[in-house]
PDB file of C-alpha atoms in Angstrom:
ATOM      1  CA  UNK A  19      23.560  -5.333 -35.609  1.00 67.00           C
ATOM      2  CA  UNK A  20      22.194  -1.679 -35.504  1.00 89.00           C
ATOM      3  CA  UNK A  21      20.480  -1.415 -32.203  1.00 94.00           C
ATOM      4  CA  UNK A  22      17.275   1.674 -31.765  1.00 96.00           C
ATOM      5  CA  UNK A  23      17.028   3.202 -28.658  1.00 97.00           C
ATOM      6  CA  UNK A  24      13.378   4.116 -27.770  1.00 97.00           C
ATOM      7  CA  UNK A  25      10.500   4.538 -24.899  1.00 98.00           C
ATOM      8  CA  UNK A  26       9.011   1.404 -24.181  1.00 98.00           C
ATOM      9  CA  UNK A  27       4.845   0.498 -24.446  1.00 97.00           C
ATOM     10  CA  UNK A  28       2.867  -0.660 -21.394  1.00 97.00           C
ATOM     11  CA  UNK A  29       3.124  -4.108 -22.671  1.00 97.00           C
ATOM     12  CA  UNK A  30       7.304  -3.644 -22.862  1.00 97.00           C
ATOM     13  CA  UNK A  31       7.472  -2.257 -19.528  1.00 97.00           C
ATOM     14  CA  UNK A  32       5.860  -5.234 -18.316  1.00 97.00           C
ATOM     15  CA  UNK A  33       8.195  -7.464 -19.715  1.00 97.00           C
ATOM     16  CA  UNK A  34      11.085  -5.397 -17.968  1.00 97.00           C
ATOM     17  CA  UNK A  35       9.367  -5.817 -14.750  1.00 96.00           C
ATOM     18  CA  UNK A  36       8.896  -9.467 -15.236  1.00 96.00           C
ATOM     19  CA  UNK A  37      13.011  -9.584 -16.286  1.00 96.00           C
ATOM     20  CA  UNK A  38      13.100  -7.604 -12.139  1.00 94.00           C
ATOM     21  CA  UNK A  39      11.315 -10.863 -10.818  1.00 93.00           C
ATOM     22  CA  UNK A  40      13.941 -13.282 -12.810  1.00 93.00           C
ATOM     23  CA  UNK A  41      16.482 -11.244 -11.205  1.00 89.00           C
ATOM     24  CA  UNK A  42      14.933 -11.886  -7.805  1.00 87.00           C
ATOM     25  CA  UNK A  43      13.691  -8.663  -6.881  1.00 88.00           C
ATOM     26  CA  UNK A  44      10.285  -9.861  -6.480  1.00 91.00           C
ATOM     27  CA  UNK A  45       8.016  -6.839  -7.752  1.00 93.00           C
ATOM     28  CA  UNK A  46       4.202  -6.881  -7.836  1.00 94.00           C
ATOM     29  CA  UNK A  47       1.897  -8.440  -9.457  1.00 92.00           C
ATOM     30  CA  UNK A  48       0.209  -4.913 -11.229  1.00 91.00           C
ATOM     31  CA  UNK A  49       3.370  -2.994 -10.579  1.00 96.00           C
ATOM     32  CA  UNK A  50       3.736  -1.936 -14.796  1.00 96.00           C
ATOM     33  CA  UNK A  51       1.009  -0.389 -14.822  1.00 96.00           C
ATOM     34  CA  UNK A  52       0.996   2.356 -12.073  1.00 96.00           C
ATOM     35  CA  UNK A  53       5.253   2.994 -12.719  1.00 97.00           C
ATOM     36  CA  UNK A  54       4.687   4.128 -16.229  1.00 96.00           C
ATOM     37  CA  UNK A  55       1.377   6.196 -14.850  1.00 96.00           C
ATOM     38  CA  UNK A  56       4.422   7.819 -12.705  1.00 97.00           C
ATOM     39  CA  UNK A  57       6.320   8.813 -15.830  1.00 97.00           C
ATOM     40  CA  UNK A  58       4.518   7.769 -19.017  1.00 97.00           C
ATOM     41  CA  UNK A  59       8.070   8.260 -20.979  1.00 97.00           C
ATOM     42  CA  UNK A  60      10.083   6.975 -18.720  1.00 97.00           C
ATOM     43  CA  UNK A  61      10.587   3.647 -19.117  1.00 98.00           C
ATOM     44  CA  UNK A  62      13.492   3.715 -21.914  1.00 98.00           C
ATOM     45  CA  UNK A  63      14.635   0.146 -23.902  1.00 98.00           C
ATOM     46  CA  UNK A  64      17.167  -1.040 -26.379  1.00 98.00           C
ATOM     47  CA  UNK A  65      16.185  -3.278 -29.358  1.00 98.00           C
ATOM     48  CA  UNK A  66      18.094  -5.333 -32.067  1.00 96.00           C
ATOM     49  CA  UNK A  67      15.925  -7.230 -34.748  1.00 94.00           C
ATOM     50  CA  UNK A  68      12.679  -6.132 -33.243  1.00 93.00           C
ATOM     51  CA  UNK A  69      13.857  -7.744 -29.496  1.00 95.00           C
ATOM     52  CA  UNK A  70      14.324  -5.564 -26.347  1.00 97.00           C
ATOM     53  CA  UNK A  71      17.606  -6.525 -25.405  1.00 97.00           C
ATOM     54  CA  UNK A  72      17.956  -4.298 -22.069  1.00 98.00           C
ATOM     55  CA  UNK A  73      15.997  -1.740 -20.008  1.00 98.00           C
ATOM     56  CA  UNK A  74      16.273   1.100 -17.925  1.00 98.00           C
ATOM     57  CA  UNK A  75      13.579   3.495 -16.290  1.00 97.00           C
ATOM     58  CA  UNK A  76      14.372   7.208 -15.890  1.00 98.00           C
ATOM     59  CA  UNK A  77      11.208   8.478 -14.105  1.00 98.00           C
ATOM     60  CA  UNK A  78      11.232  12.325 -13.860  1.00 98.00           C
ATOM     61  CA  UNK A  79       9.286  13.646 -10.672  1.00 97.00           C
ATOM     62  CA  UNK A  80       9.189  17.491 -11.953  1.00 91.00           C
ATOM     63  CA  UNK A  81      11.365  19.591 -13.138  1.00 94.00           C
ATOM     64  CA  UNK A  82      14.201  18.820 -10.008  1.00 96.00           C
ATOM     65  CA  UNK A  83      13.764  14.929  -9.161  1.00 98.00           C
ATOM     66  CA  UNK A  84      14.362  11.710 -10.641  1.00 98.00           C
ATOM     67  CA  UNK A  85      14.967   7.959 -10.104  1.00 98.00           C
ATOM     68  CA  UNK A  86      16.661   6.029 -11.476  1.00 97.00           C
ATOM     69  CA  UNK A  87      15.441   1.726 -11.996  1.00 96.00           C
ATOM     70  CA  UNK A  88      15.129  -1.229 -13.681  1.00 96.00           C
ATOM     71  CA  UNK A  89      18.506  -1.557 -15.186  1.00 96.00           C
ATOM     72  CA  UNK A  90      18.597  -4.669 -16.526  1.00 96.00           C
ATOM     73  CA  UNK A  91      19.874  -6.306 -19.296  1.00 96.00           C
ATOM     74  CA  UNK A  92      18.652  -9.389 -20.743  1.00 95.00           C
ATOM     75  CA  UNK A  93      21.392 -12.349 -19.822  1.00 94.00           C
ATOM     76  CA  UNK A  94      22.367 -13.628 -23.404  1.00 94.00           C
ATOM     77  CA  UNK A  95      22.830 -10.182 -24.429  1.00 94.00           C
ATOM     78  CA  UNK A  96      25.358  -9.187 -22.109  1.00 94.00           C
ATOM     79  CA  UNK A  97      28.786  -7.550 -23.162  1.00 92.00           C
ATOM     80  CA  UNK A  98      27.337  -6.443 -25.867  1.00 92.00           C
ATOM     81  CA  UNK A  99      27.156  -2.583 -24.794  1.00 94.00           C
ATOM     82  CA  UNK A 100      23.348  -2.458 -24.524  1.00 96.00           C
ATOM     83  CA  UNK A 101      23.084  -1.679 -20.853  1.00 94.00           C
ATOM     84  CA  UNK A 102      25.252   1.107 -21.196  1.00 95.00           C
ATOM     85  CA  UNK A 103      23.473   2.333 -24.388  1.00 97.00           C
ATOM     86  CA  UNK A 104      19.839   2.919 -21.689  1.00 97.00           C
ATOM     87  CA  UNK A 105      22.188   4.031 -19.099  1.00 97.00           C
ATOM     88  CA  UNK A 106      23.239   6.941 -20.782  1.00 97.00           C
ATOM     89  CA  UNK A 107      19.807   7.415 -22.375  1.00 98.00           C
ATOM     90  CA  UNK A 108      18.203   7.338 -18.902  1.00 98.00           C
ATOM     91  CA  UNK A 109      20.576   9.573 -17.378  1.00 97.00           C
ATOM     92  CA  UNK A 110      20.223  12.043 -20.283  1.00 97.00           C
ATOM     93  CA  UNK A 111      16.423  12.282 -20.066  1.00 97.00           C
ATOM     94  CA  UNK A 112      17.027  13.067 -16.609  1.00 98.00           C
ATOM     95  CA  UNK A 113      19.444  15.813 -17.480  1.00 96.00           C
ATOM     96  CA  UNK A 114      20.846  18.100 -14.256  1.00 96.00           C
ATOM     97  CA  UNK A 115      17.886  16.969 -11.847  1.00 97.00           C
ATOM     98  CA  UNK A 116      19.226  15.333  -8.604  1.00 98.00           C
ATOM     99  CA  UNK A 117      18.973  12.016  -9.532  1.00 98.00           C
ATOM    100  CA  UNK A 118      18.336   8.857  -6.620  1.00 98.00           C
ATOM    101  CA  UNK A 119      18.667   4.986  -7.299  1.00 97.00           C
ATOM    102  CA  UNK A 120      18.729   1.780  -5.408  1.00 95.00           C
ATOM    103  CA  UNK A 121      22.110   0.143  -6.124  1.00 91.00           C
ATOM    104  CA  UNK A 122      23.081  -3.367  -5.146  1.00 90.00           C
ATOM    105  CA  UNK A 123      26.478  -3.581  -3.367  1.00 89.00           C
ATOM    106  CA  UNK A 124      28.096  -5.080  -6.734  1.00 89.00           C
ATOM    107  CA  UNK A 125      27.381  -1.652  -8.795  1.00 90.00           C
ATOM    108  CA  UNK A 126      28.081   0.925  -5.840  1.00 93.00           C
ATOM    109  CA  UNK A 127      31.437   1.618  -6.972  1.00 93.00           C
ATOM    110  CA  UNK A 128      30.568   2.104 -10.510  1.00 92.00           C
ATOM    111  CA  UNK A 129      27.706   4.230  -9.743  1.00 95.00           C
ATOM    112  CA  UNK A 130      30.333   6.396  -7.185  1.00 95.00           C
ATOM    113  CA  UNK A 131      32.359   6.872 -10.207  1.00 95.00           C
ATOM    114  CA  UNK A 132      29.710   8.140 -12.182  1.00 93.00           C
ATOM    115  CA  UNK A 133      28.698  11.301  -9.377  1.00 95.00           C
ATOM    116  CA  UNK A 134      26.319   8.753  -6.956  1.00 97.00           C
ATOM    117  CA  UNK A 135      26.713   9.734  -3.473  1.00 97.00           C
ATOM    118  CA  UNK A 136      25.947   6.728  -0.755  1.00 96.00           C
ATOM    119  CA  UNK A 137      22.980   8.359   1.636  1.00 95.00           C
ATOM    120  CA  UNK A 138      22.170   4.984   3.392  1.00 95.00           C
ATOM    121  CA  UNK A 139      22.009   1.264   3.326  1.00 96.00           C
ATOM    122  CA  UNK A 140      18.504  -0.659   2.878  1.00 96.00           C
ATOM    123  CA  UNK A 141      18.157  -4.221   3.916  1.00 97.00           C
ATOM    124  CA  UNK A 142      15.420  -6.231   2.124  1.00 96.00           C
ATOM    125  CA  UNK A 143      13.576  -8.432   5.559  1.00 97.00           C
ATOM    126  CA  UNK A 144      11.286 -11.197   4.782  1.00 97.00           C
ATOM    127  CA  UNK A 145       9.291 -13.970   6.677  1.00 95.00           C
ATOM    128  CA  UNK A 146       6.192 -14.790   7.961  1.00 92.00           C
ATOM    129  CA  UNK A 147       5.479 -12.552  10.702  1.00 91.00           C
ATOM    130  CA  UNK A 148       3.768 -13.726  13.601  1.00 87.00           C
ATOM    131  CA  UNK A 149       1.660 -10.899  14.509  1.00 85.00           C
ATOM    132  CA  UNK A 150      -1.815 -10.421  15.499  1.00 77.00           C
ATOM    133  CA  UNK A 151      -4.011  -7.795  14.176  1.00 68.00           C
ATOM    134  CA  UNK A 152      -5.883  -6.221  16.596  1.00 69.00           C
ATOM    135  CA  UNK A 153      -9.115  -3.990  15.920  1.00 73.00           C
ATOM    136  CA  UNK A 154      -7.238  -0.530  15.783  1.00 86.00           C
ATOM    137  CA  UNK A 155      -9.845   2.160  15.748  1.00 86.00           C
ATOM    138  CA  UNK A 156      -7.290   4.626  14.051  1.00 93.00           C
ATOM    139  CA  UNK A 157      -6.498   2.699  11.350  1.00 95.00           C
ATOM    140  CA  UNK A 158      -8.785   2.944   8.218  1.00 94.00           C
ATOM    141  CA  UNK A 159      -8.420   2.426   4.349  1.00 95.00           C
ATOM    142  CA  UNK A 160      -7.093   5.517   2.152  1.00 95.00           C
ATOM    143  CA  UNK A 161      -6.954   6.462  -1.311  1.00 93.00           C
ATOM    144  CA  UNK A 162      -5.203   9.495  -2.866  1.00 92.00           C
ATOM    145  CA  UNK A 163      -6.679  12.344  -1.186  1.00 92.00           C
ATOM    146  CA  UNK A 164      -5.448  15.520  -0.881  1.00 92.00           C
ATOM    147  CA  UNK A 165      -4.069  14.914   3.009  1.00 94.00           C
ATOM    148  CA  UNK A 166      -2.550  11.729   1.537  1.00 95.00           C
ATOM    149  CA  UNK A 167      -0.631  13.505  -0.729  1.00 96.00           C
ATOM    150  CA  UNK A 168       0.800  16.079   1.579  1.00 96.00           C
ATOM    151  CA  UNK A 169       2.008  13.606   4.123  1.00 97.00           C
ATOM    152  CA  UNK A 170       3.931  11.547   1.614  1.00 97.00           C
ATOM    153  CA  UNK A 171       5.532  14.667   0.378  1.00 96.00           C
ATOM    154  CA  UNK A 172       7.169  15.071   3.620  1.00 97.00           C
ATOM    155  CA  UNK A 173       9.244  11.342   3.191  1.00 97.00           C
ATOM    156  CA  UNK A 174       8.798  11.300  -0.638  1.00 97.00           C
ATOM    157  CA  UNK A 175      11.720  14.128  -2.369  1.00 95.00           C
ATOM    158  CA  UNK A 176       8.942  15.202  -5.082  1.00 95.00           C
ATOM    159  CA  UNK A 177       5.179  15.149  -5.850  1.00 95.00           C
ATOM    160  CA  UNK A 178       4.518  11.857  -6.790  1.00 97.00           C
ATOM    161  CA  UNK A 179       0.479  12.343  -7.767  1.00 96.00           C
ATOM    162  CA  UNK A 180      -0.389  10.149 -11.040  1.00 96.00           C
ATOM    163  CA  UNK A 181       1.940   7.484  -9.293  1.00 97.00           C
ATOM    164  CA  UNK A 182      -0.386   7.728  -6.142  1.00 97.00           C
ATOM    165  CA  UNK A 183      -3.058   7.362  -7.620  1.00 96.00           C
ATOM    166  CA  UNK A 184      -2.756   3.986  -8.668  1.00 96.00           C
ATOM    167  CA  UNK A 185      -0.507   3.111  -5.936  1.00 97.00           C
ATOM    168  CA  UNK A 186      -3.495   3.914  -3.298  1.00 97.00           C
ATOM    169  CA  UNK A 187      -6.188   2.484  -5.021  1.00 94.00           C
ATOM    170  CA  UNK A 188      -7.626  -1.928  -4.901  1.00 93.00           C
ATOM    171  CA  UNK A 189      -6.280  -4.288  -5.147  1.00 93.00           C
ATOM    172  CA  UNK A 190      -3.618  -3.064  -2.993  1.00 95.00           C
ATOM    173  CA  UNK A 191      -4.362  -2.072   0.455  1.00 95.00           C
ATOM    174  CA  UNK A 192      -3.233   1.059   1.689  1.00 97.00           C
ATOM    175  CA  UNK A 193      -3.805   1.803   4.875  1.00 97.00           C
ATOM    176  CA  UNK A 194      -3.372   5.572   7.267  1.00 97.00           C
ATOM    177  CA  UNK A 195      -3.075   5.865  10.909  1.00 97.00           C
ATOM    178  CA  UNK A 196      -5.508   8.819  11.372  1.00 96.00           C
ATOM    179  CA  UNK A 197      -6.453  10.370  14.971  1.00 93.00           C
ATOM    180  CA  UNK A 198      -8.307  13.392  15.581  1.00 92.00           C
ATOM    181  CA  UNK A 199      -8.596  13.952  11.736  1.00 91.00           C
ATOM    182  CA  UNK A 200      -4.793  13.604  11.415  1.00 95.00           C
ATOM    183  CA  UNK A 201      -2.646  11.468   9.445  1.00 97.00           C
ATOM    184  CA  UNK A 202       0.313   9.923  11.787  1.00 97.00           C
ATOM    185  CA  UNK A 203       1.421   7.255   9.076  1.00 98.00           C
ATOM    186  CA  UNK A 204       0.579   5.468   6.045  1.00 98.00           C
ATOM    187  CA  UNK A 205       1.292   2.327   4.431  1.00 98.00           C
ATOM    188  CA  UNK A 206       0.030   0.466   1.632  1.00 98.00           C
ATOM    189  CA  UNK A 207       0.833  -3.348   0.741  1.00 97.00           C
ATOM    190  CA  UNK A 208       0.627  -5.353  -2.389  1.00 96.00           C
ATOM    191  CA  UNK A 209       0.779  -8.669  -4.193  1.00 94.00           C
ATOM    192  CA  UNK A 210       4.139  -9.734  -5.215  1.00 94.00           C
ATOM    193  CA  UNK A 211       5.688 -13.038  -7.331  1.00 91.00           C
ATOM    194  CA  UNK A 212       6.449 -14.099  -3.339  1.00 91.00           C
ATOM    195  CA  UNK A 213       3.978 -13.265  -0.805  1.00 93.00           C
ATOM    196  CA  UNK A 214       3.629  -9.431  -0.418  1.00 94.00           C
ATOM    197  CA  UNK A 215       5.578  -6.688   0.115  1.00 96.00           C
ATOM    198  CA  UNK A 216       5.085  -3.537   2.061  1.00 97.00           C
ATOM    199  CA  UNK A 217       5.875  -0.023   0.695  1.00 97.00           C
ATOM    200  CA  UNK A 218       6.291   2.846   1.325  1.00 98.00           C
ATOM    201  CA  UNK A 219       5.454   2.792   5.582  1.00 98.00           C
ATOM    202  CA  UNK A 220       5.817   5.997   6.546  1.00 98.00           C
ATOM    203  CA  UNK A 221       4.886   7.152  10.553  1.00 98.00           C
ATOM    204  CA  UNK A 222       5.542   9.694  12.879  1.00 97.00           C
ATOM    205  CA  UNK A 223       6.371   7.283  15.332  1.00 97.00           C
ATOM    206  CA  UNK A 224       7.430   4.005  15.275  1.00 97.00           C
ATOM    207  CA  UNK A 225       4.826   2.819  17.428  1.00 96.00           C
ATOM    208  CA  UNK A 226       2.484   4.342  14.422  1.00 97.00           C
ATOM    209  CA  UNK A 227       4.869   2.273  12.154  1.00 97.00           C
ATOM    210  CA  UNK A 228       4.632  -1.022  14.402  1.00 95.00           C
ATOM    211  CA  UNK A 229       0.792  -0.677  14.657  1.00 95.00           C
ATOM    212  CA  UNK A 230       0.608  -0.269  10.942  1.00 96.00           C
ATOM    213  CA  UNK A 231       2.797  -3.417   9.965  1.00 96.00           C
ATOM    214  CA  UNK A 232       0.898  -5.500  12.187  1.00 93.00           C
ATOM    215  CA  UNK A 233      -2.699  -4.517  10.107  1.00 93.00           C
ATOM    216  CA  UNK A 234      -0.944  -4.523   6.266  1.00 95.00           C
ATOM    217  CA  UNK A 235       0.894  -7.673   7.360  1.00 91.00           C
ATOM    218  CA  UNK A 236      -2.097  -9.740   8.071  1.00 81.00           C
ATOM    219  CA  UNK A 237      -4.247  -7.981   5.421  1.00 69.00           C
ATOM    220  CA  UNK A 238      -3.046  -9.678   1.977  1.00 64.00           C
ATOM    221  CA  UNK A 239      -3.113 -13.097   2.664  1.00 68.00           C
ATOM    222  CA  UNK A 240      -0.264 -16.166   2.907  1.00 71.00           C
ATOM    223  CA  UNK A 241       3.140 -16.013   2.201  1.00 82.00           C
ATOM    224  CA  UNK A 242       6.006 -14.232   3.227  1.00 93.00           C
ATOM    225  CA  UNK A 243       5.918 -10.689   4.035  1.00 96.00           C
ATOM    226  CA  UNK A 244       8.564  -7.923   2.527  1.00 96.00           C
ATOM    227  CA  UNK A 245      10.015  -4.760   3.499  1.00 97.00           C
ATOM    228  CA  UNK A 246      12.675  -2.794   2.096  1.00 97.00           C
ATOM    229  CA  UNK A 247      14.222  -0.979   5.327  1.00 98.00           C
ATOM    230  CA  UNK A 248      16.755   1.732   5.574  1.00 97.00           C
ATOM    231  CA  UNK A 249      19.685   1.385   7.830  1.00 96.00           C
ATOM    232  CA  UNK A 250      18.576   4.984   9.664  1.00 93.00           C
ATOM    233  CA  UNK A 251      15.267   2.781  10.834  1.00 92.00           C
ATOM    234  CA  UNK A 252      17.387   0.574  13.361  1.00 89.00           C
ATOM    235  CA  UNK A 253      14.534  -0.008  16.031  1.00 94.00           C
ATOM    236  CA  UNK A 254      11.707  -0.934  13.465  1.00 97.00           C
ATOM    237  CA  UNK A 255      14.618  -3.399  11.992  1.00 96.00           C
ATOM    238  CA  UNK A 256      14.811  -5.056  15.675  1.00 96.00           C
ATOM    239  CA  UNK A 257      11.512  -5.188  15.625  1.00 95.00           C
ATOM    240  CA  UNK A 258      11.124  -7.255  12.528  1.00 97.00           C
ATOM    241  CA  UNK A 259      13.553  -9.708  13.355  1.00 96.00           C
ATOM    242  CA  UNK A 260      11.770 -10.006  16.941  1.00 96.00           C
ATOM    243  CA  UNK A 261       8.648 -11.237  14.964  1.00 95.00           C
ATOM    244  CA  UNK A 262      10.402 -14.222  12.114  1.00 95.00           C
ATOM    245  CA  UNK A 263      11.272 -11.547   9.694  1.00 97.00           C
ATOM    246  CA  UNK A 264      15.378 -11.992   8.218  1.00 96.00           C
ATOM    247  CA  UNK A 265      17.688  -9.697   7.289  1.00 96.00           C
ATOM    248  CA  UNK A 266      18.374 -10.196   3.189  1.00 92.00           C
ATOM    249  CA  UNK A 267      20.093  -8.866   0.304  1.00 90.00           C
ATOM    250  CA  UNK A 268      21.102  -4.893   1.035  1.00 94.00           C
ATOM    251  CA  UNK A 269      20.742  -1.899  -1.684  1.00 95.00           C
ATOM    252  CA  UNK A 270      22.029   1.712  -1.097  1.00 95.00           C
ATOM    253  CA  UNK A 271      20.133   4.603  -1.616  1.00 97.00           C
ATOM    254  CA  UNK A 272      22.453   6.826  -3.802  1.00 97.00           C
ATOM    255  CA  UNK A 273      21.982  10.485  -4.958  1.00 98.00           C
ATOM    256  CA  UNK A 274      23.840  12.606  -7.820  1.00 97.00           C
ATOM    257  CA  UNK A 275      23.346  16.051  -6.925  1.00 96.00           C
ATOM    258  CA  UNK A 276      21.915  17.747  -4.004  1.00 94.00           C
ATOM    259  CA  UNK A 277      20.667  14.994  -1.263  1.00 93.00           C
ATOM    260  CA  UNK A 278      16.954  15.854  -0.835  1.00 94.00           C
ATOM    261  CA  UNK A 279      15.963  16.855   2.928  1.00 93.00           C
ATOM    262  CA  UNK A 280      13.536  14.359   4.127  1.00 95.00           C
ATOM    263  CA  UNK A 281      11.991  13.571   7.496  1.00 95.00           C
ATOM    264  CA  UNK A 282      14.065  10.238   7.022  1.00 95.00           C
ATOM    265  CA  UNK A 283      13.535   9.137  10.732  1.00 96.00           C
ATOM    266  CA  UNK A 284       9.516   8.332   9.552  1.00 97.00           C
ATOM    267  CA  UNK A 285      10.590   6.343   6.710  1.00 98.00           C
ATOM    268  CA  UNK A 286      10.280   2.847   8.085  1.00 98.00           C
ATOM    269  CA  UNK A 287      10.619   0.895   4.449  1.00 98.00           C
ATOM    270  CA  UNK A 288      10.663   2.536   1.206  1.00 97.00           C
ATOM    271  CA  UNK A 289       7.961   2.235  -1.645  1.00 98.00           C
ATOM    272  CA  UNK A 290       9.754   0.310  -4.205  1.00 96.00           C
ATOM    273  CA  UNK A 291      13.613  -0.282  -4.983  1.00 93.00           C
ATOM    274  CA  UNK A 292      12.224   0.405  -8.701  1.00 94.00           C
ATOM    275  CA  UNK A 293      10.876   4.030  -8.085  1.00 96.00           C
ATOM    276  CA  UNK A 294      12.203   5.155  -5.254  1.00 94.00           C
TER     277      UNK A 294
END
């Protein structure tokens, strides 16, 4: 059957985040709608007879970054060449940028054959926490503002602004440490399928990062809590498992081209395995 390659709709994209939560990677609950504002033509499908049969998004940060996500092909319609067909459609729309992705452990070696470089492990931790929220006096609510935006460019490899934007704004909660007019770390968590999940937590410190965790954790409401954790963030990993949270599935954080330089010690979970 002839199959058409195109860029998927709002209502599509959804769809290939709800095929992310089948495949137990527990997204958000509005997460669609601010990944295409990252990248409105970047979310790429295939279709035969009218049905998307598999996904891919190819989000281009600029002219020199992109990310690689939400390769997924629909179960029944596996074998069939389809994932392929949005891989290579993906990878062309992102052309000779340096390009990052998320790979689980069963596609590393693929993705190593195909010019991805391994930069470092990420273990997803879950659980309900049992920390208390104390009043903080640093901590405060944040939306995209212009101080926002230059502190995630320092753990984030490109501008990220339209993303922000939604990504900083009810009904998730993001959160800044902020002393003396400063920003010493930012967080922000959301609604997921399971609980919540938070992402990105960035901090100077990881006592910033600690005090942080312990207001977003407490902040969305029951369930189990999620972080996505790289393996260069040992000491915030202790400390998760010190408070319930267990040590899950692991993704690598993979790069074709030039690795970006990044003040990786402050990045205590990443924003989304979908995005980057």
């Amino acid at each position: 059957m002839p199959r058409t390659i195109r860029t998927l709709a709002l209502d599509e994209v959804e769809t290939l985040v709800d095929w992310a939560a089948a495949e137990g990677w527990n997204p958000g609950l509005g997460d669609a709608v601010a990944f295409q504002a990252a990248d409105p033509d970047g979310f790429i499908g295939a279709f035969v007879d009218g049905e998307m049969v598999a996904g891919i998004s190819a989000v281009a940060y600029g002219d020199d970054f992109g990310f690689i996500g939400l390769y997924i092909c629909r179960p029944d319609r596996r074998g069939e060449g389809h994932g392929k067909a949005v891989w290579d459609a993906g990878m062309a729309r992102l052309g000779n940028r340096t390009i990052g992705l998320d790979g689980v452990v069963e596609q590393q070696a693929n993705y190593r054959s195909m010019g991805f470089a391994l930069a470092y492990r990420t273990i997803r931790f879950v659980g309900s926490p049992d920390v208390s929220a104390s009043v903080d006096g640093d901590i405060r609510a944040i939306g995209p503002e212009a101080n926002v935006l230059d502190y995630d460019s320092r753990f984030f490899p490109a501008p990220r602004r339209s993303f922000l934007e939604h990504w900083l704004r009810p009904p998730h909660m993001a959160l800044a440490i902020i002393r003396d007019g400063v920003i010493e770390g930012y967080g922000v968590a959301r609604r997921c399928r399971d609980g919540c999940k938070i992402g990105p937590l960035f901090a100077d410190s990881l006592d910033a990062a600690s005090r942080l965790f312990a207001a977003l954790a407490n902040a969305p409401g029951p369930g189990n809590v999620h972080l996505d954790v790289p393996e260069t963030s040992g000491s915030f990993a202790a400390l998760l498992s010190s408070v319930g949270l267990q040590p899950g599935f692991e993704t690598a954080r993979m790069y074709r081209g030039k690795a970006p330089q990044l003040a990786q010690s402050g990045v205590f979970a990443i924003t989304t395995l979908e995005l980057g």
